[in-house]
Coordinates of C-alpha atoms in Angstrom, one line a residue:
M1 CA 0.0 0.0 0.0
V2 CA 1.4 3.4 -1.0
K3 CA 1.4 5.9 1.9
N4 CA 0.3 9.4 1.1
D5 CA 3.0 12.0 1.6
L6 CA 1.2 14.4 4.0
T7 CA 3.8 17.1 3.4
K8 CA 2.3 17.6 0.0
F9 CA -1.1 18.5 1.4
S10 CA -1.6 22.1 2.4
T11 CA -4.6 24.1 3.4
P12 CA -5.6 26.6 0.7
V13 CA -5.2 30.2 1.8
F14 CA -7.6 32.9 0.6
P15 CA -5.8 35.0 -2.0
F16 CA -4.6 38.4 -0.7
T17 CA -5.7 40.1 -4.0
A18 CA -9.2 38.8 -3.5
I19 CA -9.8 40.5 -0.2
V20 CA -12.4 43.3 -0.5
G21 CA -11.9 46.6 1.4
Q22 CA -9.8 47.0 4.6
E23 CA -7.3 49.1 2.5
E24 CA -5.5 50.5 5.6
M25 CA -4.7 47.0 7.0
K26 CA -3.6 45.7 3.5
L27 CA -1.3 48.8 2.9
A28 CA 0.3 48.6 6.4
L29 CA 1.1 44.9 5.9
Q30 CA 2.6 45.4 2.4
L31 CA 4.8 48.3 3.6
N32 CA 6.1 46.3 6.5
V33 CA 6.9 43.4 4.2
I34 CA 8.8 45.8 1.9
D35 CA 10.7 47.3 4.9
P36 CA 10.5 45.1 8.1
K37 CA 12.4 47.9 10.0
I38 CA 9.2 49.9 10.0
G39 CA 8.5 48.0 13.1
G40 CA 5.3 45.9 12.6
V41 CA 1.7 46.8 12.6
M42 CA -1.1 46.8 15.2
I43 CA -4.5 46.1 13.7
M44 CA -7.5 47.1 15.9
G45 CA -11.0 46.5 14.9
D46 CA -14.3 44.6 15.2
R47 CA -14.4 40.8 15.5
G48 CA -15.0 38.9 12.3
T49 CA -13.5 41.5 10.0
G50 CA -11.0 39.2 8.3
K51 CA -7.9 40.2 10.3
S52 CA -6.4 36.7 10.5
T53 CA -7.5 35.9 6.9
T54 CA -5.6 39.0 5.6
I55 CA -2.4 38.3 7.6
R56 CA -2.3 34.6 6.5
A57 CA -3.0 35.8 2.9
I58 CA 0.0 38.2 2.8
A59 CA 2.3 35.5 4.2
D60 CA 1.1 33.1 1.5
L61 CA 1.5 35.7 -1.2
L62 CA 5.2 36.3 -0.6
P63 CA 7.9 34.5 -2.5
E64 CA 9.8 31.6 -1.0
I65 CA 13.1 32.3 0.8
E66 CA 16.3 30.3 0.7
V67 CA 17.4 29.0 4.1
V68 CA 20.2 26.7 5.4
K69 CA 18.8 23.2 5.4
D70 CA 17.7 21.7 8.8
D71 CA 18.5 24.9 10.6
P72 CA 15.9 25.8 13.3
F73 CA 16.4 29.6 12.8
N74 CA 15.8 29.8 9.0
S75 CA 19.4 31.1 8.7
H76 CA 20.5 33.0 5.6
K77 CA 23.5 31.5 3.9
S78 CA 25.4 34.8 3.6
D79 CA 23.8 37.6 5.7
L80 CA 25.4 37.6 9.2
D81 CA 22.4 39.3 10.8
L82 CA 20.1 36.5 9.8
M83 CA 22.4 33.6 10.6
S84 CA 22.7 31.4 13.7
N85 CA 26.1 30.8 15.4
E86 CA 26.2 27.2 14.2
V87 CA 26.0 28.3 10.6
K88 CA 28.6 31.0 11.2
I89 CA 31.0 28.4 12.6
A90 CA 30.3 26.0 9.7
I91 CA 31.1 28.8 7.2
Q92 CA 34.3 29.7 9.0
S93 CA 35.3 26.0 9.0
E94 CA 34.6 26.1 5.2
E95 CA 32.0 23.4 5.5
V96 CA 29.6 22.9 2.6
I97 CA 26.3 24.7 3.4
E98 CA 23.2 23.0 2.0
T99 CA 20.2 25.2 1.4
E100 CA 16.5 24.8 0.6
K101 CA 13.6 27.0 -0.4
I102 CA 10.7 27.4 2.1
K103 CA 7.6 29.5 2.3
I104 CA 7.9 32.6 4.4
P105 CA 7.3 31.4 8.0
M106 CA 4.0 32.5 9.5
V107 CA 4.0 31.9 13.2
D108 CA 0.9 32.2 15.4
L109 CA 1.5 33.1 19.0
P110 CA -1.1 31.4 21.2
L111 CA -2.7 33.6 23.9
G112 CA -1.6 31.3 26.8
A113 CA 2.0 31.0 25.6
T114 CA 4.7 31.0 28.3
E115 CA 8.0 32.9 28.1
D116 CA 9.9 29.6 27.5
R117 CA 7.5 28.7 24.6
V118 CA 8.2 32.1 23.1
C119 CA 11.9 32.5 23.7
G120 CA 13.1 28.9 23.8
T121 CA 14.7 27.0 26.7
I122 CA 18.2 25.9 27.7
D123 CA 18.5 22.4 29.1
I124 CA 20.7 23.2 32.1
E125 CA 21.3 19.5 33.1
K126 CA 22.6 18.6 29.6
A127 CA 24.7 21.8 29.5
L128 CA 26.3 20.9 32.8
T129 CA 26.8 17.2 32.3
E130 CA 27.7 17.1 28.6
G131 CA 29.2 20.6 28.3
V132 CA 27.1 21.6 25.3
K133 CA 24.6 24.4 25.0
A134 CA 21.4 22.4 24.7
F135 CA 18.9 24.9 23.4
E136 CA 15.3 24.2 22.5
P137 CA 14.3 26.9 20.1
G138 CA 11.0 28.8 20.7
L139 CA 8.5 30.6 18.5
L140 CA 10.9 33.6 18.0
A141 CA 13.4 31.2 16.3
K142 CA 10.7 29.9 14.0
A143 CA 9.6 33.4 13.1
N144 CA 13.0 34.6 12.0
R145 CA 12.7 36.1 8.4
G146 CA 9.0 35.7 8.6
I147 CA 5.8 37.0 10.2
L148 CA 4.9 36.7 13.8
Y149 CA 1.1 37.1 14.4
V150 CA -0.3 37.8 17.9
D151 CA -4.1 37.8 17.9
E152 CA -5.7 39.6 20.9
V153 CA -2.3 41.2 21.7
N154 CA -4.1 43.5 24.1
L155 CA -4.9 40.5 26.3
L156 CA -1.3 39.2 26.3
D157 CA 0.9 39.6 29.4
D158 CA 2.8 43.0 29.2
H159 CA 6.1 41.3 29.9
L160 CA 5.7 39.0 26.9
V161 CA 4.7 41.9 24.7
D162 CA 7.9 43.7 25.8
I163 CA 10.0 40.6 24.8
L164 CA 8.3 40.5 21.4
L165 CA 8.8 44.2 20.7
D166 CA 12.4 44.0 21.9
S167 CA 13.2 41.2 19.5
A168 CA 11.3 42.8 16.7
A169 CA 13.3 46.0 17.2
S170 CA 16.8 44.5 17.6
G171 CA 16.4 41.5 15.4
W172 CA 17.9 39.2 18.1
N173 CA 16.6 37.0 20.9
T174 CA 18.7 36.3 24.0
V175 CA 17.9 33.5 26.4
E176 CA 19.8 33.4 29.7
R177 CA 19.5 30.7 32.3
E178 CA 21.9 30.0 35.3
G179 CA 24.7 31.9 33.7
I180 CA 24.4 30.3 30.3
S181 CA 23.5 32.7 27.5
I182 CA 22.3 31.9 24.0
R183 CA 21.6 34.5 21.3
H184 CA 20.0 33.9 17.9
P185 CA 18.6 36.0 15.0
A186 CA 14.9 36.9 15.3
R187 CA 14.1 39.3 12.6
F188 CA 10.4 39.2 11.8
V189 CA 7.4 41.4 11.0
L190 CA 5.4 41.7 14.2
V191 CA 1.6 41.9 13.5
G192 CA -0.7 42.3 16.5
S193 CA -4.4 42.4 16.3
G194 CA -7.2 43.0 18.8
N195 CA -10.6 44.4 19.6
P196 CA -10.6 47.8 21.3
E197 CA -13.7 46.7 23.4
E198 CA -11.4 44.3 25.2
G199 CA -9.0 47.0 26.3
E200 CA -6.2 49.0 24.7
L201 CA -2.5 48.3 25.0
R202 CA -0.6 50.7 27.3
P203 CA 0.7 53.8 25.4
Q204 CA 4.3 52.8 26.0
L205 CA 3.8 49.4 24.3
L206 CA 1.6 50.8 21.6
D207 CA 4.2 53.4 20.6
R208 CA 6.6 50.7 19.8
F209 CA 4.5 49.3 17.0
G210 CA 5.5 51.0 13.7
M211 CA 2.0 51.4 12.4
H212 CA -1.6 51.3 13.7
A213 CA -4.4 50.3 11.3
E214 CA -8.1 50.5 12.1
I215 CA -10.7 48.2 10.5
R216 CA -14.4 48.5 10.7
T217 CA -17.2 46.1 9.8
V218 CA -18.5 46.8 6.3
K219 CA -21.8 48.6 6.5
D220 CA -22.9 48.5 2.9
P221 CA -25.3 45.6 2.5
T222 CA -24.4 44.9 -1.2
L223 CA -20.7 44.8 -0.2
R224 CA -21.4 42.5 2.7
V225 CA -23.3 40.1 0.5
K226 CA -20.3 40.1 -2.0
V227 CA -17.8 39.3 0.8
V228 CA -20.0 36.4 2.1
E229 CA -20.6 35.0 -1.4
E230 CA -16.9 35.1 -2.2
R231 CA -15.9 33.4 1.0
T232 CA -18.5 30.7 0.5
S233 CA -17.4 30.2 -3.1
F234 CA -13.8 29.9 -2.0
D235 CA -14.6 27.3 0.7
R236 CA -16.5 25.3 -1.9
S237 CA -13.8 25.2 -4.6
P238 CA -10.5 26.8 -3.4
N239 CA -8.4 25.5 -6.3
V240 CA -10.6 27.2 -8.9
W241 CA -10.3 30.4 -6.9
L242 CA -6.5 30.2 -6.6
E243 CA -6.3 29.6 -10.4
N244 CA -8.5 32.7 -11.1
Y245 CA -6.3 34.9 -8.9
A246 CA -2.9 33.4 -9.8
S247 CA -1.9 36.2 -12.3
Q248 CA -3.0 39.0 -9.9
Q249 CA -1.1 37.3 -7.0
Q250 CA 2.0 37.0 -9.1
E251 CA 1.7 40.6 -10.2
L252 CA 1.6 41.8 -6.6
R253 CA 4.4 39.4 -5.6
D254 CA 6.6 40.9 -8.3
R255 CA 5.7 44.4 -7.3
I256 CA 6.7 43.8 -3.6
V257 CA 10.0 42.1 -4.6
A258 CA 10.8 45.0 -7.0
A259 CA 10.0 47.5 -4.2
Q260 CA 12.3 45.6 -1.8
E261 CA 15.1 45.9 -4.3
L262 CA 14.4 49.5 -5.1
L263 CA 14.1 50.6 -1.4
P264 CA 17.8 51.3 -0.7
N265 CA 17.8 53.9 -3.6
V266 CA 14.8 55.9 -2.5
E267 CA 15.5 59.4 -1.4
L268 CA 13.5 61.6 0.9
N269 CA 14.6 65.2 0.6
Y270 CA 15.6 67.4 3.6
D271 CA 12.7 69.8 3.4
L272 CA 10.2 67.0 3.6
R273 CA 12.0 65.4 6.5
V274 CA 11.8 68.7 8.4
K275 CA 8.1 69.0 7.7
I276 CA 7.5 65.4 9.0
S277 CA 9.3 66.3 12.2
E278 CA 7.3 69.5 12.4
V279 CA 4.1 67.4 12.3
C280 CA 5.4 65.1 15.0
S281 CA 6.3 68.1 17.1
E282 CA 2.9 69.9 16.6
L283 CA 1.2 66.6 17.7
D284 CA 3.4 66.5 20.8
V285 CA 4.6 62.9 19.9
D286 CA 7.0 61.6 22.5
G287 CA 10.4 60.5 21.4
L288 CA 11.6 60.3 17.8
R289 CA 10.1 56.9 16.8
G290 CA 7.2 58.6 15.0
D291 CA 9.6 60.6 12.8
I292 CA 11.8 57.6 12.0
V293 CA 8.8 55.3 11.1
T294 CA 7.1 58.0 9.0
N295 CA 10.3 58.5 7.0
R296 CA 10.7 54.7 6.5
A297 CA 7.1 54.1 5.5
A298 CA 7.1 57.0 3.0
K299 CA 10.2 55.5 1.3
A300 CA 8.6 52.1 1.3
Y301 CA 5.4 53.6 -0.3
A302 CA 7.5 55.3 -3.0
A303 CA 9.3 52.1 -3.7
Y304 CA 6.0 50.2 -3.9
D305 CA 5.0 52.8 -6.5
G306 CA 8.3 52.1 -8.4
R307 CA 9.8 55.6 -7.7
T308 CA 13.1 56.7 -6.1
E309 CA 11.9 60.1 -4.9
V310 CA 9.3 60.5 -2.0
T311 CA 6.5 63.0 -2.7
V312 CA 4.1 64.8 -0.4
E313 CA 1.4 62.5 -1.7
D314 CA 3.4 59.5 -0.4
I315 CA 3.6 61.0 3.0
S316 CA -0.1 61.8 3.1
K317 CA -0.9 58.2 2.4
I318 CA 1.0 56.8 5.4
I319 CA 1.4 59.5 8.0
T320 CA -1.9 58.7 9.8
L321 CA -1.0 55.0 10.1
C322 CA 2.4 56.0 11.6
L323 CA 1.3 58.6 14.1
R324 CA -2.3 58.1 15.3
H325 CA -1.4 55.7 18.1
R326 CA 1.4 57.9 19.4
L327 CA -1.0 60.8 20.5
R328 CA -2.3 59.0 23.6
K329 CA -0.8 60.2 26.9
D330 CA -3.5 58.8 29.2
P331 CA -4.2 55.0 29.0
L332 CA -7.9 55.7 29.4
E333 CA -8.0 57.9 26.3
S334 CA -9.1 56.3 23.0
I335 CA -7.0 56.3 19.9
D336 CA -7.5 59.2 17.5
S337 CA -9.2 58.0 14.3
G338 CA -6.8 60.1 12.3
N339 CA -8.6 63.4 11.9
K340 CA -6.1 65.2 14.2
V341 CA -3.1 63.8 12.4
E342 CA -4.6 64.8 9.0
K343 CA -5.5 68.3 10.2
V344 CA -1.9 69.0 11.4
F345 CA -0.4 67.4 8.3
K346 CA -2.4 69.6 6.0
A347 CA -1.5 72.7 8.0
V348 CA 2.2 72.0 8.1
F349 CA 2.4 71.0 4.4
E350 CA 0.1 73.9 3.5
I351 CA -2.5 71.7 1.7
E352 CA -5.9 73.1 1.2
D353 CA -9.1 71.0 1.6

């Protein structure tokens, strides 16, 4: 009897290009994929608005990456910042490095996850008796060079959110136990989602997410019917759907890859940088993270559009996403919908309604 190879079976993922509406969330995800240093995205909105579907869809859309074979950290074969110590040692010893292509890792962080599950654990007994660093990698290792998705991030323990944000910002995860320390690459796009009714994140944590997208339930009955029909049709015959959207998916995939390659050449002139900082200052944004993220996102948007020069139009498209969650000083305040950011942006950039 021939056994089925279960690795060849995969659950079909709803195509990213088939998702109706939710433009803010889709744009924020695409820009973070083009430049992961933007710092991730926090998606807040009603239940059942397709947050998880959209995040899985962007991971599925992205091209495969080349990783070192059998390496638990998805190490890159030549980039030191994306490489584990074992791979570095193997390269220095001039060993032959085998590689393979894998889909971009998409890691879900369960709500009840412990610190050990997230960061990984060191087997102290093995380390002491056998003299080896016995490290059991956690979710941060699996997420390296991929996307880490935390649903209901506002219900997650603050200490864990801190760890995630630290790793996302530095690109490294350090585990220390009983004087033994292990460090490995953990460069990923952090995507958090939640429902504002269940409580907001503290302003200090919220500020560390690069972007904040808001999504609302579609109110138009015709559009609602369209969304329901498309989802039902996809569930009934996913392969037909995937075929129908194959060319659009490939087109967007090529556009994202081209933007990633173009990004280092994109320029943002000095006058525009001054005006971005003026907007942040007028809005009384604490620290400089808002300025940095807005600059990065504007460049990513220009690259996405296939240009090497950032325009005022590019900044107008992303500035609300980058700044609206940085205005809260009081944890009991609600997040600005974007009107305040837009108003100040128009005043500083002298744009008339």
